[in-house]
Amino acid sequence: MLTLLKLLKDGRFHSGQALGMALGISRSAIWKQLQHLEAELGLSIHKVRGRGYQLAAPLTLLDPGEITARAYSCDWPILAFDSIDSTNAEALRAIERGQAAPFLVLAERQTSGRGRRGRKWVSPFAENIYYSLVLRIDGGMRQLEGLSLVVGLAVMQALREFGISGVGLKWPNDVLVGQKKIAGILLELVGDPADVCHVVIGVGINVNMQMTDEVDQQWTSMRLELGEAIDRNHLVATLGLMLQTYLGRHQVGGFSAIQAEWEQNHLWQGRAVSLIAGVSQIDGEVLGIDGQGALRLKVDGVEKVFNGGELSLRLRDDS
Ligand code: ATP
């Protein structure tokens, strides 16, 4: 089915006969595959009698060769998939199979893209990037401190490189434009953090997505912000270079070397918020973060520090 899509991706008309000949199948088999493409991948295909078939819009697919050529200093092997349950899940399986880190998993779509605490990450075909970078960490708890916040900064800077100036961060690892979510980050760890472990750095960025009714909070995409389509291969390369820079700085100086820059980009600095942990809620004012990336809140006039993967921040209505 995807071979057929690759023939159509130029956005021009192709006759059923030419497509059938190229794939060595009948015209009715082509017709069936086109219907599958529409139903499964949500693509829109024009069918015009006498002219053939045409994708409603040309498609640029992920191209590991182009990504590596654009970011040759990131020579991470790339495992690229047309469709996968989740790039993080595939990265964890690849670690299990013995794939040597660092390496990168990319997919055109995720059928079970995931966010924190089992939440879903909406991942339509060929519109966004679904990206998991795997690193091996040798006995360095310090290398894990504040890591997801560092990744947030790298994602934010990659988006700024493309001209999205209003992008900022929300503790712990949301990337927002105003109140709208443009990217999500999910770090997963396997192994012993005190000895040898692997960290999977999962990043989803809304790139060319213009419509979905599946996301249950305010969201945006690069295309919606900039008014033009973005080359995803260029973005993957830029993200790789940014991650390399920020992970390098983190490795050398620890999180405290990055703390001030993170705070400068925190959209909710000084704001009145509620911190949600399961069913409990703490109201306070955001003071910033500490040298390990934990949140500092002023609660009833006293500074308190919070950390952990189960915490969520919400703006208070009166803020
Ligand atoms: P918190 O505010 O608790 O940090 P979150 O709502 O940002 O959490 P994440 O786990 O980071 O949660 O991301 C999952 C959530 O993101 C989903 O529950 C959904 O609301 C939203 N979401 C899912 N897919 C997308 C997408 N493609 N773009 C923007 N937001 C999405």
Short mmCIF file of C-alpha atoms and ligand atoms in Angstrom, two decimals:
data_model
loop_
_atom_site.label_atom_id
_atom_site.label_comp_id
_atom_site.label_asym_id
_atom_site.label_seq_id
_atom_site.Cartn_x
_atom_site.Cartn_y
_atom_site.Cartn_z
CA MET A 1 0.00 0.00 0.00
CA LEU A 2 2.81 2.41 0.87
CA THR A 3 4.58 1.63 -2.41
CA LEU A 4 1.48 2.97 -4.13
CA LEU A 5 1.58 6.05 -1.91
CA LYS A 6 5.20 6.66 -2.85
CA LEU A 7 4.16 6.74 -6.53
CA LEU A 8 1.42 9.26 -5.75
CA LYS A 9 3.33 11.51 -3.40
CA ASP A 10 4.28 14.04 -6.09
CA GLY A 11 0.67 15.27 -6.04
CA ARG A 12 0.28 14.75 -9.83
CA PHE A 13 -2.31 12.65 -11.64
CA HIS A 14 -1.43 8.99 -12.28
CA SER A 15 -3.64 6.73 -14.35
CA GLY A 16 -4.91 3.49 -12.85
CA GLN A 17 -3.26 1.65 -15.71
CA ALA A 18 0.18 3.21 -15.10
CA LEU A 19 -0.05 2.54 -11.36
CA GLY A 20 -1.17 -1.04 -11.98
CA MET A 21 1.74 -1.62 -14.35
CA ALA A 22 4.26 -0.12 -11.94
CA LEU A 23 3.08 -2.39 -9.11
CA GLY A 24 2.27 -5.44 -11.26
CA ILE A 25 -1.34 -5.57 -10.06
CA SER A 26 -4.75 -5.04 -11.65
CA ARG A 27 -6.56 -1.70 -11.84
CA SER A 28 -9.21 -2.98 -9.46
CA ALA A 29 -6.49 -3.94 -6.97
CA ILE A 30 -5.19 -0.35 -7.26
CA TRP A 31 -8.68 0.93 -6.57
CA LYS A 32 -8.92 -1.20 -3.42
CA GLN A 33 -5.52 -0.04 -2.17
CA LEU A 34 -6.50 3.59 -2.72
CA GLN A 35 -9.60 3.08 -0.63
CA HIS A 36 -7.46 1.59 2.11
CA LEU A 37 -5.09 4.56 1.94
CA GLU A 38 -8.00 6.92 2.45
CA ALA A 39 -9.60 4.93 5.23
CA GLU A 40 -6.46 3.92 7.13
CA LEU A 41 -4.22 6.92 6.75
CA GLY A 42 -6.88 9.61 6.49
CA LEU A 43 -5.50 10.80 3.12
CA SER A 44 -7.68 12.50 0.58
CA ILE A 45 -7.31 11.25 -3.02
CA HIS A 46 -8.96 12.85 -6.04
CA LYS A 47 -10.35 10.40 -8.60
CA VAL A 48 -11.03 11.98 -11.98
CA ARG A 49 -12.38 9.96 -14.89
CA GLY A 50 -9.95 9.99 -17.80
CA ARG A 51 -7.07 11.43 -15.73
CA GLY A 52 -6.62 8.98 -12.89
CA TYR A 53 -5.73 9.52 -9.27
CA GLN A 54 -4.09 12.41 -7.46
CA LEU A 55 -3.29 13.08 -3.81
CA ALA A 56 -5.15 16.18 -2.61
CA ALA A 57 -1.77 17.62 -1.60
CA PRO A 58 1.79 16.47 -2.39
CA LEU A 59 3.46 14.54 0.41
CA THR A 60 7.05 14.67 1.59
CA LEU A 61 7.96 11.50 3.42
CA LEU A 62 10.72 11.07 5.97
CA ASP A 63 14.07 10.39 4.36
CA PRO A 64 16.87 9.13 6.65
CA GLY A 65 19.47 9.83 3.93
CA GLU A 66 18.44 13.47 3.72
CA ILE A 67 18.28 13.84 7.52
CA THR A 68 21.81 12.49 7.93
CA ALA A 69 23.12 14.66 5.09
CA ARG A 70 21.65 17.78 6.73
CA ALA A 71 22.95 16.92 10.22
CA TYR A 72 26.08 14.95 9.52
CA SER A 73 27.48 15.56 13.03
CA CYS A 74 24.57 13.48 14.43
CA ASP A 75 25.58 10.16 12.96
CA TRP A 76 22.95 8.24 14.92
CA PRO A 77 21.62 5.23 13.00
CA ILE A 78 17.98 5.87 12.07
CA LEU A 79 15.29 3.17 12.29
CA ALA A 80 12.42 4.59 10.21
CA PHE A 81 8.91 3.12 10.08
CA ASP A 82 5.85 3.87 7.97
CA SER A 83 3.65 2.91 10.88
CA ILE A 84 4.45 1.77 14.42
CA ASP A 85 2.54 1.48 17.69
CA SER A 86 4.81 4.04 19.37
CA THR A 87 8.36 5.14 18.59
CA ASN A 88 9.20 4.93 22.32
CA ALA A 89 7.82 1.37 22.47
CA GLU A 90 9.87 0.40 19.41
CA ALA A 91 12.97 2.03 20.92
CA LEU A 92 12.51 -0.04 24.10
CA ARG A 93 12.17 -3.21 22.00
CA ALA A 94 15.31 -2.31 20.04
CA ILE A 95 17.26 -1.88 23.30
CA GLU A 96 16.01 -5.33 24.35
CA ARG A 97 17.19 -6.77 21.01
CA GLY A 98 20.66 -5.37 21.72
CA GLN A 99 20.69 -2.40 19.32
CA ALA A 100 23.70 -0.27 20.29
CA ALA A 101 22.88 3.27 21.47
CA PRO A 102 22.78 6.05 20.45
CA PHE A 103 20.15 5.47 17.81
CA LEU A 104 16.99 7.14 16.58
CA VAL A 105 13.51 5.76 15.88
CA LEU A 106 11.21 7.72 13.56
CA ALA A 107 7.75 6.94 12.22
CA GLU A 108 5.30 8.43 9.74
CA ARG A 109 2.50 7.62 12.16
CA GLN A 110 1.87 6.05 15.56
CA THR A 111 -1.13 3.86 16.19
CA SER A 112 -0.70 4.06 19.99
CA GLY A 113 1.37 7.21 20.50
CA ARG A 114 1.76 7.83 24.20
CA GLY A 115 1.99 10.74 26.61
CA ARG A 116 2.62 10.71 30.35
CA ARG A 117 0.60 8.37 32.59
CA GLY A 118 -0.76 6.29 29.73
CA ARG A 119 -2.32 9.24 27.91
CA LYS A 120 -2.59 9.22 24.15
CA TRP A 121 -0.47 11.27 21.72
CA VAL A 122 -2.43 11.95 18.51
CA SER A 123 -0.16 10.92 15.60
CA PRO A 124 -1.62 11.18 12.08
CA PHE A 125 0.29 9.92 9.04
CA ALA A 126 3.07 12.03 7.49
CA GLU A 127 1.98 15.27 9.17
CA ASN A 128 4.08 15.54 12.30
CA ILE A 129 7.26 14.10 13.74
CA TYR A 130 7.32 11.16 16.13
CA TYR A 131 10.88 10.87 17.32
CA SER A 132 12.67 8.70 19.92
CA LEU A 133 16.37 9.12 20.60
CA VAL A 134 18.03 6.41 22.69
CA LEU A 135 21.09 7.17 24.80
CA ARG A 136 23.15 4.90 26.99
CA ILE A 137 23.99 6.32 30.41
CA ASP A 138 26.89 4.80 32.34
CA GLY A 139 26.59 5.24 36.10
CA GLY A 140 25.64 8.86 35.92
CA MET A 141 22.58 9.80 37.95
CA ARG A 142 23.74 13.38 37.35
CA GLN A 143 23.25 12.89 33.61
CA LEU A 144 19.58 12.18 34.25
CA GLU A 145 18.94 15.19 36.48
CA GLY A 146 16.62 17.66 34.76
CA LEU A 147 17.06 15.78 31.49
CA SER A 148 13.46 16.15 30.32
CA LEU A 149 13.65 19.92 30.91
CA VAL A 150 16.85 20.08 28.85
CA VAL A 151 15.07 18.24 26.03
CA GLY A 152 12.24 20.80 26.24
CA LEU A 153 14.75 23.62 25.72
CA ALA A 154 16.28 21.86 22.70
CA VAL A 155 12.83 21.33 21.15
CA MET A 156 11.91 24.96 21.81
CA GLN A 157 15.12 26.23 20.16
CA ALA A 158 14.58 23.98 17.14
CA LEU A 159 11.11 25.54 16.72
CA ARG A 160 12.59 29.05 17.06
CA GLU A 161 15.06 28.22 14.27
CA PHE A 162 12.00 27.81 12.04
CA GLY A 163 10.64 31.22 13.09
CA ILE A 164 8.19 30.30 15.86
CA SER A 165 9.10 33.14 18.18
CA GLY A 166 6.24 32.81 20.68
CA VAL A 167 7.23 29.31 21.78
CA GLY A 168 8.05 28.67 25.46
CA LEU A 169 8.06 26.05 28.18
CA LYS A 170 5.74 24.86 30.92
CA TRP A 171 7.14 22.81 33.77
CA PRO A 172 8.05 20.02 33.59
CA ASN A 173 8.25 19.36 29.87
CA ASP A 174 5.50 20.93 27.82
CA VAL A 175 6.33 23.08 24.82
CA LEU A 176 3.63 25.69 24.21
CA VAL A 177 2.83 28.63 21.98
CA GLY A 178 0.78 30.84 24.30
CA GLN A 179 -1.60 28.36 25.92
CA LYS A 180 -1.49 25.92 23.01
CA LYS A 181 0.53 22.74 23.02
CA ILE A 182 2.83 22.29 20.02
CA ALA A 183 5.09 19.48 21.23
CA GLY A 184 5.17 16.76 23.86
CA ILE A 185 8.09 15.00 25.52
CA LEU A 186 8.14 11.61 27.19
CA LEU A 187 11.31 10.17 28.71
CA GLU A 188 11.42 6.47 29.57
CA LEU A 189 14.23 4.70 31.39
CA VAL A 190 15.34 1.06 31.40
CA GLY A 191 18.15 -0.50 33.40
CA ASP A 192 19.80 0.62 36.61
CA PRO A 193 20.26 4.41 36.81
CA ALA A 194 23.09 3.91 39.32
CA ASP A 195 24.94 1.57 36.94
CA VAL A 196 24.14 1.20 33.21
CA CYS A 197 20.81 2.33 31.83
CA HIS A 198 19.21 3.51 28.63
CA VAL A 199 17.03 6.55 28.33
CA VAL A 200 14.49 6.89 25.53
CA ILE A 201 13.87 10.55 24.72
CA GLY A 202 10.48 10.65 23.01
CA VAL A 203 9.45 13.85 21.22
CA GLY A 204 6.27 14.53 19.26
CA ILE A 205 6.06 17.84 17.40
CA ASN A 206 2.97 19.07 15.57
CA VAL A 207 4.41 20.10 12.23
CA ASN A 208 1.91 20.25 9.36
CA MET A 209 -1.22 19.07 11.22
CA GLN A 210 -4.05 21.52 10.58
CA MET A 211 -7.06 19.68 11.86
CA THR A 212 -7.95 17.03 14.38
CA ASP A 213 -10.82 16.59 16.77
CA GLU A 214 -8.93 14.01 18.80
CA VAL A 215 -6.82 16.35 20.96
CA ASP A 216 -8.71 17.27 24.12
CA GLN A 217 -6.76 20.43 24.99
CA GLN A 218 -5.68 23.58 23.13
CA TRP A 219 -3.04 22.76 20.51
CA THR A 220 -1.28 24.26 17.54
CA SER A 221 1.24 23.23 14.88
CA MET A 222 4.17 24.84 13.12
CA ARG A 223 2.10 25.19 9.97
CA LEU A 224 -0.77 26.85 11.81
CA GLU A 225 1.68 29.30 13.41
CA LEU A 226 3.70 30.08 10.27
CA GLY A 227 1.04 29.71 7.56
CA GLU A 228 3.21 27.43 5.43
CA ALA A 229 4.18 23.75 5.20
CA ILE A 230 7.39 22.69 6.92
CA ASP A 231 9.94 20.18 5.63
CA ARG A 232 9.95 17.47 8.31
CA ASN A 233 13.36 16.12 7.27
CA HIS A 234 14.84 19.58 7.84
CA LEU A 235 13.13 19.75 11.25
CA VAL A 236 14.38 16.30 12.32
CA ALA A 237 17.92 17.33 11.36
CA THR A 238 17.63 20.66 13.23
CA LEU A 239 16.22 18.92 16.31
CA GLY A 240 19.12 16.44 16.26
CA LEU A 241 21.67 19.25 16.20
CA MET A 242 19.89 21.13 19.02
CA LEU A 243 19.67 18.01 21.15
CA GLN A 244 23.34 17.35 20.56
CA THR A 245 24.21 20.89 21.73
CA TYR A 246 22.00 20.86 24.82
CA LEU A 247 22.79 17.28 25.87
CA GLY A 248 26.49 18.14 25.51
CA ARG A 249 26.11 21.20 27.76
CA HIS A 250 24.15 19.14 30.28
CA GLN A 251 26.77 16.40 30.32
CA VAL A 252 29.60 18.86 30.95
CA GLY A 253 27.99 21.31 33.39
CA GLY A 254 25.02 19.37 34.85
CA PHE A 255 21.51 20.79 34.97
CA SER A 256 22.54 23.80 37.05
CA ALA A 257 24.41 25.16 34.00
CA ILE A 258 21.08 25.28 32.13
CA GLN A 259 18.72 26.26 34.96
CA ALA A 260 18.76 30.03 34.29
CA GLU A 261 18.11 29.64 30.57
CA TRP A 262 15.22 27.30 31.30
CA GLU A 263 13.66 29.77 33.76
CA GLN A 264 13.98 32.61 31.24
CA ASN A 265 11.84 30.59 28.86
CA HIS A 266 9.28 29.41 31.42
CA LEU A 267 5.94 30.84 30.31
CA TRP A 268 4.43 30.44 33.78
CA GLN A 269 7.22 32.09 35.79
CA GLY A 270 5.59 34.14 38.61
CA ARG A 271 2.10 32.88 37.77
CA ALA A 272 -0.53 31.61 40.22
CA VAL A 273 -0.93 27.88 39.62
CA SER A 274 -2.36 24.68 41.00
CA LEU A 275 -0.07 21.69 41.19
CA ILE A 276 -2.03 18.50 40.69
CA ALA A 277 -0.82 15.16 42.07
CA GLY A 278 -3.52 12.54 41.58
CA VAL A 279 -6.48 13.77 43.59
CA SER A 280 -4.60 16.32 45.65
CA GLN A 281 -4.01 19.91 44.66
CA ILE A 282 -1.59 22.53 45.99
CA ASP A 283 -2.05 26.19 45.12
CA GLY A 284 0.94 28.48 44.92
CA GLU A 285 2.99 30.93 42.90
CA VAL A 286 5.75 29.75 40.56
CA LEU A 287 9.16 30.92 41.83
CA GLY A 288 11.16 28.88 39.32
CA ILE A 289 13.13 25.65 39.40
CA ASP A 290 16.12 24.43 41.37
CA GLY A 291 19.48 23.05 40.21
CA GLN A 292 17.94 19.59 39.70
CA GLY A 293 14.96 20.82 37.68
CA ALA A 294 12.44 20.53 40.55
CA LEU A 295 9.63 23.12 40.70
CA ARG A 296 9.87 25.87 43.34
CA LEU A 297 6.48 27.13 44.47
CA LYS A 298 5.58 29.75 47.07
CA VAL A 299 2.83 28.10 49.09
CA ASP A 300 1.25 30.17 51.89
CA GLY A 301 4.30 32.44 51.89
CA VAL A 302 6.81 29.57 52.16
CA GLU A 303 9.02 28.16 49.39
CA LYS A 304 8.41 24.48 48.68
CA VAL A 305 10.08 22.21 46.14
CA PHE A 306 8.29 19.56 44.07
CA ASN A 307 9.52 16.89 41.72
CA GLY A 308 8.25 13.71 40.10
CA GLY A 309 6.71 12.38 36.92
CA GLU A 310 3.18 12.38 38.31
CA LEU A 311 2.83 16.13 38.75
CA SER A 312 0.86 18.47 36.48
CA LEU A 313 0.61 22.25 36.56
CA ARG A 314 -2.55 24.20 35.78
CA LEU A 315 -2.95 27.97 35.68
CA ARG A 316 -5.34 29.25 38.35
CA ASP A 317 -8.37 31.09 37.00
CA ASP A 318 -7.47 34.16 39.06
CA SER A 319 -3.86 34.31 37.78
P1 ATP B 1 0.41 17.80 32.00
O1 ATP B 1 -0.31 19.09 31.82
O2 ATP B 1 -0.13 16.96 33.07
O3 ATP B 1 1.88 17.94 31.95
P2 ATP B 1 -0.32 17.01 29.42
O4 ATP B 1 -1.81 17.16 29.31
O5 ATP B 1 0.53 18.01 28.77
O6 ATP B 1 0.04 16.89 30.88
P3 ATP B 1 1.16 14.78 28.23
O7 ATP B 1 1.25 13.44 28.81
O8 ATP B 1 2.41 15.59 28.11
O9 ATP B 1 0.04 15.54 28.99
O10 ATP B 1 0.51 14.65 26.79
C1 ATP B 1 -0.69 13.95 26.57
C2 ATP B 1 -1.83 14.94 26.37
O11 ATP B 1 -1.52 15.83 25.31
C3 ATP B 1 -3.10 14.24 25.93
O12 ATP B 1 -3.84 13.87 27.05
C4 ATP B 1 -3.82 15.29 25.07
O13 ATP B 1 -4.56 16.17 25.89
C5 ATP B 1 -2.66 16.09 24.50
N1 ATP B 1 -2.31 15.67 23.11
C6 ATP B 1 -2.37 14.46 22.53
N2 ATP B 1 -1.92 14.48 21.27
C7 ATP B 1 -1.55 15.76 21.04
C8 ATP B 1 -1.00 16.43 19.93
N3 ATP B 1 -0.70 15.80 18.78
N4 ATP B 1 -0.76 17.76 20.06
C9 ATP B 1 -1.03 18.43 21.20
N5 ATP B 1 -1.54 17.84 22.29
C10 ATP B 1 -1.79 16.52 22.21
#
